[in-house]
Tab-separated table of C-alpha atoms in Angstrom:
chain	number	residue	atom	x	y	z
A	124	MET	CA	0.006	-0.017	-0.010
A	125	THR	CA	1.176	3.578	-0.809
A	126	THR	CA	2.169	5.541	2.272
A	127	HIS	CA	2.050	9.284	3.048
A	128	PRO	CA	5.588	10.883	3.696
A	129	ASP	CA	4.678	10.779	7.401
A	130	GLY	CA	4.156	7.011	7.248
A	131	THR	CA	0.399	6.985	7.212
A	132	PRO	CA	-1.142	4.469	4.725
A	133	VAL	CA	-2.968	5.945	1.873
A	134	ALA	CA	-6.178	3.732	2.128
A	135	PRO	CA	-8.807	3.427	-0.389
A	136	LEU	CA	-11.834	5.724	0.049
A	137	PRO	CA	-15.043	4.299	1.021
A	138	ASP	CA	-17.910	4.142	-1.389
A	139	LEU	CA	-19.845	7.206	-1.724
A	140	ARG	CA	-23.290	6.866	-0.081
A	141	PHE	CA	-26.610	8.696	-0.365
A	142	THR	CA	-29.408	9.480	1.990
A	143	GLU	CA	-32.700	11.429	1.737
A	144	VAL	CA	-33.677	14.569	3.679
A	145	ASP	CA	-36.563	17.023	3.478
A	146	GLY	CA	-35.151	19.078	0.524
A	147	GLY	CA	-38.318	21.392	0.659
A	148	ALA	CA	-37.731	22.386	4.358
A	149	LEU	CA	-34.061	22.886	3.798
A	150	GLY	CA	-34.290	24.816	0.687
A	151	LEU	CA	-32.610	22.327	-1.573
A	152	SER	CA	-33.480	21.568	-5.204
A	153	GLY	CA	-33.848	17.838	-4.213
A	154	ARG	CA	-33.876	15.424	-1.417
A	155	ARG	CA	-30.288	13.835	-1.931
A	156	LEU	CA	-27.273	14.271	0.199
A	157	SER	CA	-24.170	12.321	-0.262
A	158	TYR	CA	-21.415	11.289	2.134
A	159	MET	CA	-18.633	8.769	3.028
A	160	GLU	CA	-18.547	6.782	6.177
A	161	ALA	CA	-16.259	4.359	8.067
A	162	GLY	CA	-16.400	2.816	11.589
A	163	GLU	CA	-19.221	2.114	13.972
A	164	GLY	CA	-18.551	4.126	17.219
A	165	PRO	CA	-19.388	4.433	19.962
A	166	ALA	CA	-18.607	8.199	19.201
A	167	THR	CA	-19.541	9.856	16.014
A	168	LEU	CA	-17.197	12.234	14.108
A	169	LEU	CA	-18.780	14.585	11.657
A	170	CYS	CA	-16.255	15.969	9.045
A	171	LEU	CA	-17.081	19.181	7.163
A	172	HIS	CA	-15.003	20.088	4.059
A	173	GLY	CA	-13.727	23.121	2.679
A	174	ILE	CA	-15.036	25.405	-0.221
A	175	GLY	CA	-13.086	23.651	-2.997
A	176	ALA	CA	-13.131	20.290	-1.297
A	177	ASN	CA	-15.346	17.305	-0.453
A	178	SER	CA	-15.532	14.111	1.449
A	179	MET	CA	-12.443	12.841	-0.385
A	180	GLY	CA	-10.295	15.162	1.688
A	181	TRP	CA	-11.021	13.162	4.832
A	182	ARG	CA	-9.511	9.954	3.444
A	183	PHE	CA	-6.898	9.571	6.172
A	184	VAL	CA	-9.493	10.516	8.972
A	185	LEU	CA	-11.969	7.923	7.561
A	186	ALA	CA	-9.492	5.169	7.677
A	187	GLY	CA	-7.506	6.231	10.778
A	188	LEU	CA	-10.203	6.873	13.298
A	189	SER	CA	-12.764	3.986	12.220
A	190	ASP	CA	-11.599	2.209	15.328
A	191	VAL	CA	-12.766	4.732	17.787
A	192	ALA	CA	-15.640	6.590	15.957
A	193	ARG	CA	-18.324	6.450	13.279
A	194	VAL	CA	-16.722	8.869	10.850
A	195	ILE	CA	-19.146	10.617	8.667
A	196	ALA	CA	-17.763	12.988	5.967
A	197	TRP	CA	-20.503	14.894	4.332
A	198	ASN	CA	-20.696	16.496	0.964
A	199	ALA	CA	-22.356	19.831	1.413
A	200	PRO	CA	-25.245	20.908	-0.874
A	201	GLY	CA	-23.811	21.444	-4.304
A	202	TYR	CA	-20.945	19.173	-3.777
A	203	LEU	CA	-20.305	15.596	-5.031
A	204	MET	CA	-23.777	14.868	-6.049
A	205	SER	CA	-25.474	16.445	-3.076
A	206	ASP	CA	-28.486	18.566	-4.293
A	207	PRO	CA	-27.715	22.169	-4.145
A	208	PHE	CA	-29.556	25.017	-2.599
A	209	LEU	CA	-32.272	26.828	-4.580
A	210	ALA	CA	-31.061	30.162	-3.256
A	211	GLU	CA	-28.107	31.984	-4.912
A	212	ARG	CA	-26.915	33.216	-1.431
A	213	PRO	CA	-27.676	30.507	1.085
A	214	ARG	CA	-26.532	31.372	4.644
A	215	ALA	CA	-24.074	29.399	6.790
A	216	GLU	CA	-27.095	28.424	8.935
A	217	ASP	CA	-28.715	26.727	5.899
A	218	TYR	CA	-25.660	24.543	5.503
A	219	VAL	CA	-25.791	23.673	9.216
A	220	GLU	CA	-29.477	22.780	9.107
A	221	ALA	CA	-28.611	20.388	6.207
A	222	ALA	CA	-25.824	18.915	8.241
A	223	VAL	CA	-28.112	18.288	11.110
A	224	ALA	CA	-30.646	16.775	8.848
A	225	LEU	CA	-28.026	14.370	7.494
A	226	LEU	CA	-27.234	13.300	10.997
A	227	GLY	CA	-30.831	12.703	11.622
A	228	ALA	CA	-31.265	10.687	8.457
A	229	LEU	CA	-28.352	8.540	9.463
A	230	GLY	CA	-29.903	7.831	12.891
A	231	VAL	CA	-27.431	9.925	14.898
A	232	GLU	CA	-29.210	11.726	17.690
A	233	GLY	CA	-26.675	12.539	20.384
A	234	PRO	CA	-23.739	14.982	20.531
A	235	VAL	CA	-21.131	14.494	17.842
A	236	HIS	CA	-17.476	15.468	17.462
A	237	VAL	CA	-17.100	17.994	14.774
A	238	ALA	CA	-13.996	18.470	12.553
A	239	GLY	CA	-14.172	21.368	9.901
A	240	SER	CA	-11.729	22.340	7.343
A	241	SER	CA	-11.617	25.923	6.049
A	242	PHE	CA	-15.281	26.634	4.914
A	243	GLY	CA	-16.152	23.645	7.011
A	244	SER	CA	-14.504	25.171	10.093
A	245	MET	CA	-16.764	28.190	9.676
A	246	LEU	CA	-19.766	25.816	9.434
A	247	GLY	CA	-18.543	23.773	12.525
A	248	ALA	CA	-18.308	27.100	14.528
A	249	CYS	CA	-21.954	27.961	13.393
A	250	LEU	CA	-23.040	24.417	14.303
A	251	ALA	CA	-21.454	24.709	17.742
A	252	ALA	CA	-23.106	28.024	18.421
A	253	ARG	CA	-26.427	27.207	16.982
A	254	HIS	CA	-26.860	23.668	18.354
A	255	PRO	CA	-24.534	23.427	21.452
A	256	ALA	CA	-26.168	20.196	22.675
A	257	ARG	CA	-25.191	18.553	19.455
A	258	VAL	CA	-21.409	19.156	19.550
A	259	ALA	CA	-19.124	17.317	21.876
A	260	SER	CA	-15.966	18.755	20.793
A	261	LEU	CA	-14.966	21.122	17.881
A	262	THR	CA	-11.797	21.005	15.840
A	263	LEU	CA	-11.167	23.849	13.350
A	264	MET	CA	-8.496	23.319	10.649
A	265	GLY	CA	-7.395	25.939	8.172
A	266	THR	CA	-9.458	28.054	10.318
A	267	SER	CA	-11.892	30.389	8.542
A	268	ARG	CA	-13.340	33.632	9.809
A	269	GLY	CA	-15.528	34.135	6.818
A	270	GLN	CA	-15.270	37.290	4.826
A	271	ARG	CA	-17.590	39.992	6.316
A	272	TRP	CA	-14.890	41.404	8.550
A	273	LYS	CA	-12.796	42.358	5.549
A	274	GLY	CA	-15.110	45.183	4.440
A	275	GLU	CA	-16.920	45.878	1.056
A	276	GLU	CA	-13.794	46.163	-1.207
A	277	GLY	CA	-12.146	42.912	0.314
A	278	ARG	CA	-15.316	40.942	0.024
A	279	ALA	CA	-15.951	42.001	-3.549
A	280	ALA	CA	-12.463	41.052	-4.467
A	281	MET	CA	-12.793	37.569	-2.988
A	282	LEU	CA	-15.947	36.878	-4.734
A	283	ALA	CA	-14.531	38.017	-8.036
A	284	MET	CA	-11.497	35.781	-7.370
A	285	ARG	CA	-13.722	32.836	-6.569
A	286	LYS	CA	-15.738	33.358	-9.772
A	287	ALA	CA	-12.780	33.606	-11.948
A	288	SER	CA	-11.176	30.535	-10.252
A	289	VAL	CA	-14.092	28.271	-11.278
A	290	ALA	CA	-14.928	29.687	-14.666
A	291	GLU	CA	-13.419	26.996	-16.625
A	292	GLY	CA	-14.694	24.195	-14.223
A	293	GLY	CA	-13.285	21.979	-11.433
A	294	VAL	CA	-10.332	20.284	-13.370
A	295	ALA	CA	-8.961	23.766	-14.233
A	296	LEU	CA	-9.525	24.827	-10.653
A	297	ALA	CA	-7.502	21.873	-9.433
A	298	ARG	CA	-4.770	22.584	-11.951
A	299	THR	CA	-4.400	26.330	-11.109
A	300	ARG	CA	-5.282	26.446	-7.263
A	301	SER	CA	-4.290	23.205	-5.602
A	302	ASP	CA	-0.722	24.272	-4.942
A	303	LYS	CA	-2.083	27.363	-2.968
A	304	LEU	CA	-3.746	24.943	-0.470
A	305	ILE	CA	-0.639	23.152	0.760
A	306	SER	CA	2.782	24.152	2.012
A	307	PRO	CA	5.526	24.481	-0.658
A	308	ARG	CA	7.305	21.796	1.244
A	309	ALA	CA	4.496	19.267	0.626
A	310	ALA	CA	5.386	16.074	-1.020
A	311	PRO	CA	4.152	15.464	-4.759
A	312	LEU	CA	1.844	12.701	-3.407
A	313	VAL	CA	0.090	15.237	-1.239
A	314	LEU	CA	-0.500	17.568	-4.222
A	315	ASP	CA	-1.776	14.731	-6.393
A	316	LEU	CA	-4.343	13.887	-3.648
A	317	VAL	CA	-5.436	17.463	-3.393
A	318	ARG	CA	-5.747	17.823	-7.036
A	319	GLY	CA	-7.969	14.804	-7.423
A	320	MET	CA	-10.221	16.198	-4.594
A	321	VAL	CA	-10.401	19.657	-6.079
A	322	ALA	CA	-11.178	18.529	-9.511
A	323	ALA	CA	-14.573	17.234	-8.408
A	324	THR	CA	-15.745	20.731	-7.542
A	325	ASN	CA	-19.002	21.963	-9.011
A	326	PRO	CA	-18.782	25.743	-9.853
A	327	ALA	CA	-22.172	26.497	-8.886
A	328	GLY	CA	-21.804	24.765	-5.609
A	329	LEU	CA	-18.679	26.610	-4.765
A	330	MET	CA	-20.195	29.881	-5.539
A	331	GLN	CA	-23.107	29.265	-3.250
A	332	SER	CA	-20.639	28.553	-0.580
A	333	ALA	CA	-18.590	31.663	-1.338
A	334	GLN	CA	-21.926	33.770	-0.952
A	335	ALA	CA	-22.403	32.117	2.415
A	336	THR	CA	-18.880	32.960	3.570
A	337	ASP	CA	-19.320	36.518	2.383
A	338	GLN	CA	-21.989	37.003	5.016
A	339	VAL	CA	-20.181	35.584	8.137
A	340	ASP	CA	-17.644	36.829	10.742
A	341	VAL	CA	-16.995	33.907	12.965
A	342	VAL	CA	-15.575	36.211	15.704
A	343	ALA	CA	-18.568	38.292	16.034
A	344	ASP	CA	-21.305	35.837	15.016
A	345	TYR	CA	-20.477	32.407	16.569
A	346	ALA	CA	-17.340	32.387	18.710
A	347	PRO	CA	-18.764	33.745	21.869
A	348	ARG	CA	-21.524	31.217	21.982
A	349	ILE	CA	-19.415	28.137	21.580
A	350	THR	CA	-19.304	25.982	24.665
A	351	ALA	CA	-17.755	22.826	23.227
A	352	PRO	CA	-14.122	22.109	23.873
A	353	THR	CA	-12.346	23.725	20.914
A	354	LEU	CA	-9.094	23.187	19.189
A	355	ALA	CA	-8.054	25.541	16.300
A	356	ILE	CA	-5.204	24.549	13.929
A	357	THR	CA	-3.581	26.756	11.235
A	358	GLY	CA	-0.401	25.745	9.661
A	359	GLN	CA	2.355	28.291	9.527
A	360	ASP	CA	2.488	27.972	5.723
A	361	ASP	CA	-1.262	28.610	5.438
A	362	VAL	CA	-1.752	31.486	2.780
A	363	VAL	CA	-5.476	31.137	2.557
A	364	ASN	CA	-6.359	31.742	6.203
A	365	PRO	CA	-3.092	32.760	7.840
A	366	PRO	CA	-2.153	31.670	11.487
A	367	ASP	CA	-3.262	35.330	12.766
A	368	VAL	CA	-6.841	34.551	11.555
A	369	GLY	CA	-7.034	31.258	13.479
A	370	ARG	CA	-5.421	32.683	16.471
A	371	MET	CA	-8.035	35.535	16.700
A	372	ILE	CA	-10.806	32.973	16.347
A	373	ALA	CA	-9.370	30.839	19.080
A	374	GLU	CA	-9.001	33.688	21.418
A	375	ALA	CA	-12.706	34.666	20.803
A	376	ILE	CA	-13.951	31.143	21.760
A	377	PRO	CA	-13.967	30.662	25.575
A	378	GLY	CA	-11.274	28.154	26.554
A	379	ALA	CA	-10.195	27.286	22.968
A	380	ARG	CA	-6.712	26.172	22.247
A	381	PHE	CA	-4.592	27.346	19.168
A	382	LEU	CA	-1.849	25.340	17.461
A	383	SER	CA	0.270	26.514	14.448
A	384	PRO	CA	2.491	23.687	13.187
A	385	GLU	CA	5.438	24.170	11.026
A	386	GLY	CA	5.660	22.813	7.489
A	387	ILE	CA	1.827	22.738	7.069
A	388	GLY	CA	-0.366	24.863	4.830
A	389	HIS	CA	-4.142	24.953	4.664
A	390	LEU	CA	-5.004	21.148	4.823
A	391	PRO	CA	-3.611	19.550	7.945
A	392	GLU	CA	-5.835	16.492	7.438
A	393	VAL	CA	-4.133	15.814	3.960
A	394	GLU	CA	-0.548	17.220	4.572
A	395	ALA	CA	-0.025	15.853	7.966
A	396	PRO	CA	-2.412	13.027	8.638
A	397	ALA	CA	-0.424	11.420	11.622
A	398	PHE	CA	-0.371	14.777	13.309
A	399	THR	CA	-4.064	15.410	12.645
A	400	LEU	CA	-5.175	11.986	13.614
A	401	ALA	CA	-3.380	12.160	16.950
A	402	LEU	CA	-5.131	15.386	17.805
A	403	LEU	CA	-8.582	14.292	16.561
A	404	ARG	CA	-8.370	11.094	18.527
A	405	ALA	CA	-7.431	13.070	21.782
A	406	GLN	CA	-10.558	15.179	21.190
A	407	ILE	CA	-12.752	12.088	20.713
A	408	GLN	CA	-11.399	10.420	23.767
A	409	GLY	CA	-11.458	13.732	25.906
A	410	ASP	CA	-7.699	13.618	26.415
A	411	ARG	CA	-6.966	17.232	25.947
């Protein structure tokens, strides 16, 4: 079996699965959400991907934590065959209610551990603030604050960049943007995994997510209401959401911890799986 440079096996991905939710109540174009799953528990870990990602990005977590948790890696509306929102500008809260509906459809009723990457970290913060009884612990990676705090010009520039980046589709996005998501010190295998993940991106789904991030400031909107034990991780080589952003968010969440490891960019779950798995395992087992 191929191994990651840190020694972690590159296990095959689980099959893509599908479930039905009340699409009308959630504002979706249909009833279908897709996800990947591994393990049986007793704990449940919900993994929320980034804006140019999908459940494929949780490959190492799905394989590496299936002995201690039921790992569910969702595909947000508009991603990897999950039906999109009808609205052009869905809110973060809309995505969160879709995630809660996914858990319900899969029979998960109690608190879950939540791991969010980038856009998924923003959704994780929203979930923990909106449904505190549903979140046992919260781990934020490539930690995103959203875009509202950047002001009108900064927000407009970000939306324009997003639109231009997906103008030629997901494969072109993967070719032109994947290297920005990882440390320049990352191995070729890591870049290949990231490119394969990003290439699946649906431009319309990405732009709906971009509109949701445009409306959010995690520090002001969610952080003070988060009560779950929280760990924020931002690699020192992250140029998407630099360490200062993750540190600000951690400081705004009561009792949160912040880590900024060397040699890691925006995607710790792909760039440093052994490191990430150890941290998530500790979160699940309450060994903080």
